[in-house]
mmCIF file of C-alpha atoms in Angstrom:
data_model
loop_
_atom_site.group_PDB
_atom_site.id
_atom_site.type_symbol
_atom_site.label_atom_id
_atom_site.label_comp_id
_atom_site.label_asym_id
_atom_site.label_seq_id
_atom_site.Cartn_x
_atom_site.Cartn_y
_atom_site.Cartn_z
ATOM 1 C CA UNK P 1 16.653 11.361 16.399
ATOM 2 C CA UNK P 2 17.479 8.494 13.947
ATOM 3 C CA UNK P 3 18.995 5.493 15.168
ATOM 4 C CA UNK P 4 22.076 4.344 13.129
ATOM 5 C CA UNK P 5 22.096 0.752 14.594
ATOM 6 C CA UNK P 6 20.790 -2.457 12.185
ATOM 7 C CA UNK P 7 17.512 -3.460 14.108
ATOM 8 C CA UNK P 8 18.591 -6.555 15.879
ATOM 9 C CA UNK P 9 15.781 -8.715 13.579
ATOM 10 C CA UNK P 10 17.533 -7.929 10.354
ATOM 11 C CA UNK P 11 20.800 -7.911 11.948
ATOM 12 C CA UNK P 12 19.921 -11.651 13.154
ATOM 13 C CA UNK P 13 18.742 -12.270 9.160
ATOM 14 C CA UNK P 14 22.563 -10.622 8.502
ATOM 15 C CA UNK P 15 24.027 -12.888 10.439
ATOM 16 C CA UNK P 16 23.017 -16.065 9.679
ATOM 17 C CA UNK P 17 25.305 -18.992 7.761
ATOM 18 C CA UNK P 18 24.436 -18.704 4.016
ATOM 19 C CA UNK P 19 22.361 -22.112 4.329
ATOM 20 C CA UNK P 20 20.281 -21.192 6.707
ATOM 21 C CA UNK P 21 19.823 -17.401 4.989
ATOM 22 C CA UNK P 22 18.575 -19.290 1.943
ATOM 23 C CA UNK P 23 16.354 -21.746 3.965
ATOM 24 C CA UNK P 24 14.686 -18.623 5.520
ATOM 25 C CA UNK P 25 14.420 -16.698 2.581
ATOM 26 C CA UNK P 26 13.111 -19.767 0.276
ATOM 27 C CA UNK P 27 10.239 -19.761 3.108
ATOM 28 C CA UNK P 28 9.334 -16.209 2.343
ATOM 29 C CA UNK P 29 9.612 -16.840 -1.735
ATOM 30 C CA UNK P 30 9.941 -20.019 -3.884
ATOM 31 C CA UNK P 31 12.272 -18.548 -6.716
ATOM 32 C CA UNK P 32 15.789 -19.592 -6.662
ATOM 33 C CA UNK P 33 17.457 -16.626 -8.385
ATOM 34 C CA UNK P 34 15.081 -13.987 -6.270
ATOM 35 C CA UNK P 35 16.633 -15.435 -2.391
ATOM 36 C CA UNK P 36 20.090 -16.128 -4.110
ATOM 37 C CA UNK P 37 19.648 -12.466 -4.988
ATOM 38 C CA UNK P 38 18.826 -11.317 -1.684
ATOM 39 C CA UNK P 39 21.933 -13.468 -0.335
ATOM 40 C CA UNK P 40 24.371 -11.650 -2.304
ATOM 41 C CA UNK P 41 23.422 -8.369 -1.185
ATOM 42 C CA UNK P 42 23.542 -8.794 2.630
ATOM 43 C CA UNK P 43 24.554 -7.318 5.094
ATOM 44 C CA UNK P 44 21.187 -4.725 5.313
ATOM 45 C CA UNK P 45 21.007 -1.704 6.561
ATOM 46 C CA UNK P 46 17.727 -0.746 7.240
ATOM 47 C CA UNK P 47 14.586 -3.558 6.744
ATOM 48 C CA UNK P 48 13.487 -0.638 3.631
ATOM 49 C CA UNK P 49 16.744 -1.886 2.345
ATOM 50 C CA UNK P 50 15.995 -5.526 2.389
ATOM 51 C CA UNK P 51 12.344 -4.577 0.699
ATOM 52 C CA UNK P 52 14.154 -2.479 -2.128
ATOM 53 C CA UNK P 53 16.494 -5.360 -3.265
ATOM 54 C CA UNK P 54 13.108 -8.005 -2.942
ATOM 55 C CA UNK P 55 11.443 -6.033 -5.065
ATOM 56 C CA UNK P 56 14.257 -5.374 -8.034
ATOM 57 C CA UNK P 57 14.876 -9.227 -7.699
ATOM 58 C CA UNK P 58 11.018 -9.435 -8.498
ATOM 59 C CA UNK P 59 11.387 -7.283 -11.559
ATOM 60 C CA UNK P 60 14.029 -9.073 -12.969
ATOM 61 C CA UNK P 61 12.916 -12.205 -12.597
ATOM 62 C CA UNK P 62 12.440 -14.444 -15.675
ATOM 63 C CA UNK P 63 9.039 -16.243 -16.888
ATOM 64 C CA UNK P 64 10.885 -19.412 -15.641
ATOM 65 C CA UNK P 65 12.074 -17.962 -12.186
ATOM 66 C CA UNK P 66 8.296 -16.029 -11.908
ATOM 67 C CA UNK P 67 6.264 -19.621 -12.594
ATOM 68 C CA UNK P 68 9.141 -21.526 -10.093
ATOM 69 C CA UNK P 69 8.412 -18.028 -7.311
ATOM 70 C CA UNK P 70 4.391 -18.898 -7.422
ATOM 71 C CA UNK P 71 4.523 -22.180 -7.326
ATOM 72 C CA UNK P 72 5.582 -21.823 -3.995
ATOM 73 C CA UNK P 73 2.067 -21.085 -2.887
ATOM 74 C CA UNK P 74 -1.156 -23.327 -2.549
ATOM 75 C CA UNK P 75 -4.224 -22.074 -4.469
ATOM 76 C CA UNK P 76 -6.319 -19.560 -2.297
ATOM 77 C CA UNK P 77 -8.780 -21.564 0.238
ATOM 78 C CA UNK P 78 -6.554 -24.562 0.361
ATOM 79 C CA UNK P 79 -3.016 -23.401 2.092
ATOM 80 C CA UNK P 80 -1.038 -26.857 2.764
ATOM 81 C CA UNK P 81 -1.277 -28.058 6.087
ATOM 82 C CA UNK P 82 1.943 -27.057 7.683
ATOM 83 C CA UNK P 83 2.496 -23.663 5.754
ATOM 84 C CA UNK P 84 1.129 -21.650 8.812
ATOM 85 C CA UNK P 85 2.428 -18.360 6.600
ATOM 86 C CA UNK P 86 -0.446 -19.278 3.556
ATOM 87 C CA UNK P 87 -2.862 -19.878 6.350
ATOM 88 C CA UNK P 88 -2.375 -16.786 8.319
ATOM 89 C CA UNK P 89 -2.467 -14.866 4.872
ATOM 90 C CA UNK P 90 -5.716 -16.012 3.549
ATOM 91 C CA UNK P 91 -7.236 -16.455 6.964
ATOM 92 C CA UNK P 92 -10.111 -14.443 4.804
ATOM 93 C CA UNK P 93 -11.548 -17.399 3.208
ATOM 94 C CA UNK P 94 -10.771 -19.510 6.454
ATOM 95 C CA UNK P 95 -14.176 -18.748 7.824
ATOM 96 C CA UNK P 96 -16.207 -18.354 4.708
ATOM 97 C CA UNK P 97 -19.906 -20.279 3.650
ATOM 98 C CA UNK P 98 -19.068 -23.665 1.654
ATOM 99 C CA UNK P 99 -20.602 -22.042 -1.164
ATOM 100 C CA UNK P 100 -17.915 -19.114 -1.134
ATOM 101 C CA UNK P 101 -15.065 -22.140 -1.214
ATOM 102 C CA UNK P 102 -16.665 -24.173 -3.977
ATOM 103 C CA UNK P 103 -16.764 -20.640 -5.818
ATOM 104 C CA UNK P 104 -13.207 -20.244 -5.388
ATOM 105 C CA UNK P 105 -12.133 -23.529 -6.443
ATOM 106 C CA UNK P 106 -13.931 -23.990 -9.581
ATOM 107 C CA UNK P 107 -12.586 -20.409 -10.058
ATOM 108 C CA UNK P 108 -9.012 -21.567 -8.954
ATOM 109 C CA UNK P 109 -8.914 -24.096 -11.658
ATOM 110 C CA UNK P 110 -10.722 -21.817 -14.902
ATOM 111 C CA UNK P 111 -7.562 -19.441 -13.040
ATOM 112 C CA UNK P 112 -4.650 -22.322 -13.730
ATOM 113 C CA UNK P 113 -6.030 -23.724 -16.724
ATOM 114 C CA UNK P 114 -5.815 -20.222 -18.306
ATOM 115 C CA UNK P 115 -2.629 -18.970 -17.486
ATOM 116 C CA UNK P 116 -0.902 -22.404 -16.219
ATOM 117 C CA UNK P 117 -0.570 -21.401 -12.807
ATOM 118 C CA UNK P 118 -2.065 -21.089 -9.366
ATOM 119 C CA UNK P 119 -4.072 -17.597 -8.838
ATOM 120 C CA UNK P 120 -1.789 -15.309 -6.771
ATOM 121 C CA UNK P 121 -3.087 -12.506 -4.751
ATOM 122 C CA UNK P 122 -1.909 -10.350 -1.773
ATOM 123 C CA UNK P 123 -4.595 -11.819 0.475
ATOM 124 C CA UNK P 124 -3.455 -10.469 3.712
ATOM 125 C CA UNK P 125 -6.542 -8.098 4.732
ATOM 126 C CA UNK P 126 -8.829 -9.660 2.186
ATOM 127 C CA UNK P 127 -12.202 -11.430 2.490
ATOM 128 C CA UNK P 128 -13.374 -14.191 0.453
ATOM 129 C CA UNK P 129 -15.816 -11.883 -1.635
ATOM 130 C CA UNK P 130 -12.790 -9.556 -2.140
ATOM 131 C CA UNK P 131 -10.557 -12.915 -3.254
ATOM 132 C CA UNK P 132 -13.268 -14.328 -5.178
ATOM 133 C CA UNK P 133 -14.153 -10.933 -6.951
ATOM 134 C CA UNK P 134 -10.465 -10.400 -7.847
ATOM 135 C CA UNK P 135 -9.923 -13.792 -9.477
ATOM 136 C CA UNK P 136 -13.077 -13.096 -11.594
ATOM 137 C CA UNK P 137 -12.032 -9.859 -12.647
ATOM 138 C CA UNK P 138 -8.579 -11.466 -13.570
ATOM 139 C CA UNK P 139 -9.456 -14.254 -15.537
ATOM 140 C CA UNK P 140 -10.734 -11.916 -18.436
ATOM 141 C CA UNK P 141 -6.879 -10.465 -18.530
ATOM 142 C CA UNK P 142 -4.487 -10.997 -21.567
ATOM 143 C CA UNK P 143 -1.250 -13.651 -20.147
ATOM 144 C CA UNK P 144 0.806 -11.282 -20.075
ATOM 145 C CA UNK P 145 -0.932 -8.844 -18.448
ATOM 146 C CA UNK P 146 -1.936 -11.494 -15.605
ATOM 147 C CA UNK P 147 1.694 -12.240 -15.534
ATOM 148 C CA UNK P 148 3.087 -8.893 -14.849
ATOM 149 C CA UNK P 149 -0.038 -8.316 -12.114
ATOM 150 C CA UNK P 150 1.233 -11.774 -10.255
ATOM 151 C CA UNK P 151 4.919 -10.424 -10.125
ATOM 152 C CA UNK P 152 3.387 -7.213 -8.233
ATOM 153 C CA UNK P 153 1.082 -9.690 -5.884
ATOM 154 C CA UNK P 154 4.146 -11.980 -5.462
ATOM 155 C CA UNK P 155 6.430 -8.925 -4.539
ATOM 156 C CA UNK P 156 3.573 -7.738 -1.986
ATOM 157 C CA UNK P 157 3.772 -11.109 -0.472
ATOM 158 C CA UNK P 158 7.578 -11.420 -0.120
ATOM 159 C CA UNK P 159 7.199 -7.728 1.868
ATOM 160 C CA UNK P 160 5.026 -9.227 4.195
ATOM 161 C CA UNK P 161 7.135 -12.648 4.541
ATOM 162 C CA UNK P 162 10.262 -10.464 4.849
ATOM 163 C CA UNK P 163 9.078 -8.202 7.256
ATOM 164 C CA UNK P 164 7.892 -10.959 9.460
ATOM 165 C CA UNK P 165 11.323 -12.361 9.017
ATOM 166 C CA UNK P 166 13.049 -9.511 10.175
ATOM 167 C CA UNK P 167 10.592 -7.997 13.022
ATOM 168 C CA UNK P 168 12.376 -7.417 16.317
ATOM 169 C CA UNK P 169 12.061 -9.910 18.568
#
């Protein structure tokens, strides 16, 4: 039997004053128009509802919205103290070799002096190797192509953020 009722996370997320819905939702993604988005749409059914309207506010993002979105998150090995979300997500290079790290910065930067921003990658579940081995494969892509695979890391990420947002509780 299927329940009917809102789970009471995302009914909490429904609830809240539309300042402190955009505070919450600016924590989960940095772009502007993809939380005002979001906003607009509440009240949410079902958390699958929620997901579906993140990630059709992801596709329609601009250039300018995307770069605004991932600039919301620290290069990969370096989350900003504070930002426990970042650190939880790439706990996988928390505990690499100091050799692994260096890798990844130098890597980091080649990354943002290529395509002008940071390297973003669904790093929940990954390892260092796995992080490192992505960003290498990635830096041979075309802009554009690097672009469009960002917007489909970014709208992994906001899943994750959003989920967390709206677990029971």
């Amino acid at each position: 039997m299927t329940s009917t009722s809102t789970p009471s996370g995302l009914a909490r997320f429904n609830a809240l004053e539309e300042h402190a819905a955009l505070a919450a939702l600016h924590e989960a993604c940095a772009s502007r128009a993809w939380a005002r988005r979001l906003l607009a749409a509440r009240p949410y059914a079902t958390a699958e509802d929620l997901y579906a309207a993140s990630d059709a506010a992801m596709a329609d993002l601009t250039t300018e919205d995307l770069h605004e979105a991932m600039a919301g998150h620290p290069p990969i090995g370096r989350p900003e103290p504070g930002d426990p979300a970042s650190a939880r997500e790439q706990s996988g290079m928390a505990g690499a070799p100091d050799g692994l790290k260096a890798e990844m910065l130098e890597l980091n930067l080649a990354y943002q002096e290529k395509f002008g921003h940071v390297f973003l990658i669904c790093a929940t579940g990954r390892t260092g190797e796995q992080m490192r081995d992505a960003v290498k494969e990635r830096l041979g892509n075309a802009p554009e192509q690097e672009r469009e695979i960002a917007r489909t890391e970014l709208g992994k990420i906001n899943r994750i953020r959003l989920a967390r947002l709206v677990e029971e509780d």
